[in-house]
Amino acid sequence: MPHLTVHLPENRLTGNEPMLVTALTDAIADVYGEWARDLVNVRLAGVPAGRFAQGGKAVDTVASVALGVRAGVFDRPDAARITARLGAALTDAITRVVGDDVRAGTMVELVASPPERTFVGGALAV
């Protein structure tokens, strides 16, 4: 189950939530395949003005994405290609919705989870 947590400056997020959810879900489905679409879980978090900083200065041109993935994706022979596609697709999805000026400040982090450490509804996810 791909799950994303996206932090964006509040002023960039407000009003763009539906478009952003669609764009992020489409990005995951483009990389993994249509089978994954219904499994994509998106959490959007708005960060108030002045609480995103880079280089010691408040900015509103950054985004942070944490994508939870199964650890096995890194063991595949095509892991480098898949992870690069995920990073690019998610960055593109965000910039299409909130503006290309956030591209340089968008960080996508792939967080690996071993199968025995993922639970959904209180049960081990298989």
PDB file of C-alpha atoms in Angstrom:
ATOM      1  CA  MET A   1       0.000   0.000   0.000  1.00  0.00           C
ATOM      2  CA  PRO A   2       1.801   3.159  -1.147  1.00  0.00           C
ATOM      3  CA  HIS A   3       1.214   5.854   1.450  1.00  0.00           C
ATOM      4  CA  LEU A   4       2.317   9.443   1.053  1.00  0.00           C
ATOM      5  CA  THR A   5       2.612  12.239   3.541  1.00  0.00           C
ATOM      6  CA  VAL A   6       3.067  15.589   1.846  1.00  0.00           C
ATOM      7  CA  HIS A   7       3.972  18.784   3.671  1.00  0.00           C
ATOM      8  CA  LEU A   8       3.424  22.007   1.768  1.00  0.00           C
ATOM      9  CA  PRO A   9       3.237  25.650   2.789  1.00  0.00           C
ATOM     10  CA  GLU A  10      -0.390  26.293   3.790  1.00  0.00           C
ATOM     11  CA  ASN A  11      -0.776  29.054   1.209  1.00  0.00           C
ATOM     12  CA  ARG A  12       0.240  26.596  -1.540  1.00  0.00           C
ATOM     13  CA  LEU A  13      -2.000  23.795  -0.319  1.00  0.00           C
ATOM     14  CA  THR A  14      -5.271  25.585   0.439  1.00  0.00           C
ATOM     15  CA  GLY A  15      -7.731  25.104  -2.400  1.00  0.00           C
ATOM     16  CA  ASN A  16      -5.475  22.681  -4.260  1.00  0.00           C
ATOM     17  CA  GLU A  17      -6.202  19.589  -2.164  1.00  0.00           C
ATOM     18  CA  PRO A  18      -8.428  17.682  -4.632  1.00  0.00           C
ATOM     19  CA  MET A  19      -6.130  18.359  -7.599  1.00  0.00           C
ATOM     20  CA  LEU A  20      -3.061  17.424  -5.581  1.00  0.00           C
ATOM     21  CA  VAL A  21      -4.564  14.138  -4.352  1.00  0.00           C
ATOM     22  CA  THR A  22      -5.475  13.231  -7.936  1.00  0.00           C
ATOM     23  CA  ALA A  23      -2.056  14.184  -9.314  1.00  0.00           C
ATOM     24  CA  LEU A  24      -0.175  12.235  -6.623  1.00  0.00           C
ATOM     25  CA  THR A  25      -2.386   9.178  -7.047  1.00  0.00           C
ATOM     26  CA  ASP A  26      -1.927   9.323 -10.819  1.00  0.00           C
ATOM     27  CA  ALA A  27       1.853   9.556 -10.353  1.00  0.00           C
ATOM     28  CA  ILE A  28       1.948   6.390  -8.243  1.00  0.00           C
ATOM     29  CA  ALA A  29      -0.317   4.528 -10.690  1.00  0.00           C
ATOM     30  CA  ASP A  30       1.894   5.632 -13.603  1.00  0.00           C
ATOM     31  CA  VAL A  31       4.937   4.070 -11.947  1.00  0.00           C
ATOM     32  CA  TYR A  32       3.464   0.976 -10.263  1.00  0.00           C
ATOM     33  CA  GLY A  33       0.535   0.320 -12.593  1.00  0.00           C
ATOM     34  CA  GLU A  34      -3.219   0.763 -12.356  1.00  0.00           C
ATOM     35  CA  TRP A  35      -3.491  -2.050  -9.804  1.00  0.00           C
ATOM     36  CA  ALA A  36      -2.001   0.321  -7.204  1.00  0.00           C
ATOM     37  CA  ARG A  37      -4.451   3.215  -7.707  1.00  0.00           C
ATOM     38  CA  ASP A  38      -7.017   2.052  -5.136  1.00  0.00           C
ATOM     39  CA  LEU A  39      -4.266   1.358  -2.597  1.00  0.00           C
ATOM     40  CA  VAL A  40      -2.717   4.857  -2.644  1.00  0.00           C
ATOM     41  CA  ASN A  41      -3.178   6.653   0.677  1.00  0.00           C
ATOM     42  CA  VAL A  42      -2.443  10.404   0.688  1.00  0.00           C
ATOM     43  CA  ARG A  43      -2.106  12.654   3.732  1.00  0.00           C
ATOM     44  CA  LEU A  44      -1.695  16.377   3.097  1.00  0.00           C
ATOM     45  CA  ALA A  45      -0.320  18.653   5.782  1.00  0.00           C
ATOM     46  CA  GLY A  46      -0.266  22.415   5.491  1.00  0.00           C
ATOM     47  CA  VAL A  47       2.636  24.197   7.135  1.00  0.00           C
ATOM     48  CA  PRO A  48       1.829  27.710   8.408  1.00  0.00           C
ATOM     49  CA  ALA A  49       3.747  30.674   6.999  1.00  0.00           C
ATOM     50  CA  GLY A  50       7.186  31.052   8.488  1.00  0.00           C
ATOM     51  CA  ARG A  51       7.514  27.404   9.521  1.00  0.00           C
ATOM     52  CA  PHE A  52       9.241  26.140   6.387  1.00  0.00           C
ATOM     53  CA  ALA A  53      12.808  27.380   6.152  1.00  0.00           C
ATOM     54  CA  GLN A  54      15.791  26.788   3.944  1.00  0.00           C
ATOM     55  CA  GLY A  55      19.204  28.241   4.522  1.00  0.00           C
ATOM     56  CA  GLY A  56      17.954  29.868   7.705  1.00  0.00           C
ATOM     57  CA  LYS A  57      15.218  31.852   5.952  1.00  0.00           C
ATOM     58  CA  ALA A  58      11.468  31.290   5.795  1.00  0.00           C
ATOM     59  CA  VAL A  59      10.357  30.151   2.340  1.00  0.00           C
ATOM     60  CA  ASP A  60       7.143  29.033   0.677  1.00  0.00           C
ATOM     61  CA  THR A  61       8.798  27.325  -2.283  1.00  0.00           C
ATOM     62  CA  VAL A  62       9.460  23.907  -0.767  1.00  0.00           C
ATOM     63  CA  ALA A  63       7.596  20.626  -0.436  1.00  0.00           C
ATOM     64  CA  SER A  64       8.390  17.486   1.482  1.00  0.00           C
ATOM     65  CA  VAL A  65       7.095  14.061   0.460  1.00  0.00           C
ATOM     66  CA  ALA A  66       7.580  10.870   2.450  1.00  0.00           C
ATOM     67  CA  LEU A  67       6.503   7.815   0.467  1.00  0.00           C
ATOM     68  CA  GLY A  68       6.215   4.579   2.384  1.00  0.00           C
ATOM     69  CA  VAL A  69       7.215   1.646   0.192  1.00  0.00           C
ATOM     70  CA  ARG A  70       7.849  -2.027   0.777  1.00  0.00           C
ATOM     71  CA  ALA A  71      11.548  -2.638   1.412  1.00  0.00           C
ATOM     72  CA  GLY A  72      11.601  -5.250  -1.354  1.00  0.00           C
ATOM     73  CA  VAL A  73      11.414  -2.536  -4.004  1.00  0.00           C
ATOM     74  CA  PHE A  74      15.093  -1.793  -3.306  1.00  0.00           C
ATOM     75  CA  ASP A  75      16.085  -5.416  -3.963  1.00  0.00           C
ATOM     76  CA  ARG A  76      14.645  -5.549  -7.461  1.00  0.00           C
ATOM     77  CA  PRO A  77      17.022  -5.497 -10.440  1.00  0.00           C
ATOM     78  CA  ASP A  78      15.219  -2.379 -11.706  1.00  0.00           C
ATOM     79  CA  ALA A  79      15.247  -0.608  -8.323  1.00  0.00           C
ATOM     80  CA  ALA A  80      17.263   2.388  -9.514  1.00  0.00           C
ATOM     81  CA  ARG A  81      14.862   2.999 -12.394  1.00  0.00           C
ATOM     82  CA  ILE A  82      11.735   2.601 -10.254  1.00  0.00           C
ATOM     83  CA  THR A  83      12.962   4.863  -7.452  1.00  0.00           C
ATOM     84  CA  ALA A  84      14.069   7.525  -9.935  1.00  0.00           C
ATOM     85  CA  ARG A  85      10.657   7.380 -11.616  1.00  0.00           C
ATOM     86  CA  LEU A  86       8.899   7.739  -8.254  1.00  0.00           C
ATOM     87  CA  GLY A  87      10.971  10.785  -7.292  1.00  0.00           C
ATOM     88  CA  ALA A  88      10.431  12.470 -10.649  1.00  0.00           C
ATOM     89  CA  ALA A  89       6.728  11.597 -10.940  1.00  0.00           C
ATOM     90  CA  LEU A  90       5.859  12.872  -7.466  1.00  0.00           C
ATOM     91  CA  THR A  91       7.856  16.073  -7.955  1.00  0.00           C
ATOM     92  CA  ASP A  92       6.162  16.650 -11.307  1.00  0.00           C
ATOM     93  CA  ALA A  93       2.723  16.056  -9.760  1.00  0.00           C
ATOM     94  CA  ILE A  94       3.339  18.657  -7.065  1.00  0.00           C
ATOM     95  CA  THR A  95       4.750  21.266  -9.416  1.00  0.00           C
ATOM     96  CA  ARG A  96       1.875  20.839 -11.889  1.00  0.00           C
ATOM     97  CA  VAL A  97      -0.574  21.713  -9.124  1.00  0.00           C
ATOM     98  CA  VAL A  98       1.189  24.301  -6.952  1.00  0.00           C
ATOM     99  CA  GLY A  99       3.730  25.818  -9.350  1.00  0.00           C
ATOM    100  CA  ASP A 100       7.089  25.032 -10.875  1.00  0.00           C
ATOM    101  CA  ASP A 101       8.869  27.383  -8.476  1.00  0.00           C
ATOM    102  CA  VAL A 102       8.689  24.655  -5.792  1.00  0.00           C
ATOM    103  CA  ARG A 103      10.552  22.109  -7.962  1.00  0.00           C
ATOM    104  CA  ALA A 104      14.053  22.931  -6.685  1.00  0.00           C
ATOM    105  CA  GLY A 105      12.847  22.777  -3.082  1.00  0.00           C
ATOM    106  CA  THR A 106      10.849  19.554  -3.354  1.00  0.00           C
ATOM    107  CA  MET A 107      12.292  16.615  -1.449  1.00  0.00           C
ATOM    108  CA  VAL A 108      10.954  13.096  -1.988  1.00  0.00           C
ATOM    109  CA  GLU A 109      12.029  10.514   0.562  1.00  0.00           C
ATOM    110  CA  LEU A 110      11.340   6.819   0.018  1.00  0.00           C
ATOM    111  CA  VAL A 111      10.841   5.172   3.396  1.00  0.00           C
ATOM    112  CA  ALA A 112      11.314   1.398   3.328  1.00  0.00           C
ATOM    113  CA  SER A 113       9.094  -0.827   5.410  1.00  0.00           C
ATOM    114  CA  PRO A 114       9.756  -4.564   5.742  1.00  0.00           C
ATOM    115  CA  PRO A 115       6.605  -6.639   5.138  1.00  0.00           C
ATOM    116  CA  GLU A 116       6.487  -7.821   8.747  1.00  0.00           C
ATOM    117  CA  ARG A 117       6.285  -4.200   9.946  1.00  0.00           C
ATOM    118  CA  THR A 118       3.283  -3.004   7.953  1.00  0.00           C
ATOM    119  CA  PHE A 119      -0.192  -3.252   9.476  1.00  0.00           C
ATOM    120  CA  VAL A 120      -3.525  -2.109   8.110  1.00  0.00           C
ATOM    121  CA  GLY A 121      -6.642  -2.168  10.251  1.00  0.00           C
ATOM    122  CA  GLY A 122      -4.642  -3.797  13.022  1.00  0.00           C
ATOM    123  CA  ALA A 123      -3.631  -6.781  10.888  1.00  0.00           C
ATOM    124  CA  LEU A 124      -0.382  -7.576   9.152  1.00  0.00           C
ATOM    125  CA  ALA A 125      -0.602  -6.368   5.537  1.00  0.00           C
ATOM    126  CA  VAL A 126       0.421  -9.031   3.058  1.00  0.00           C
TER     127      VAL A 126
END
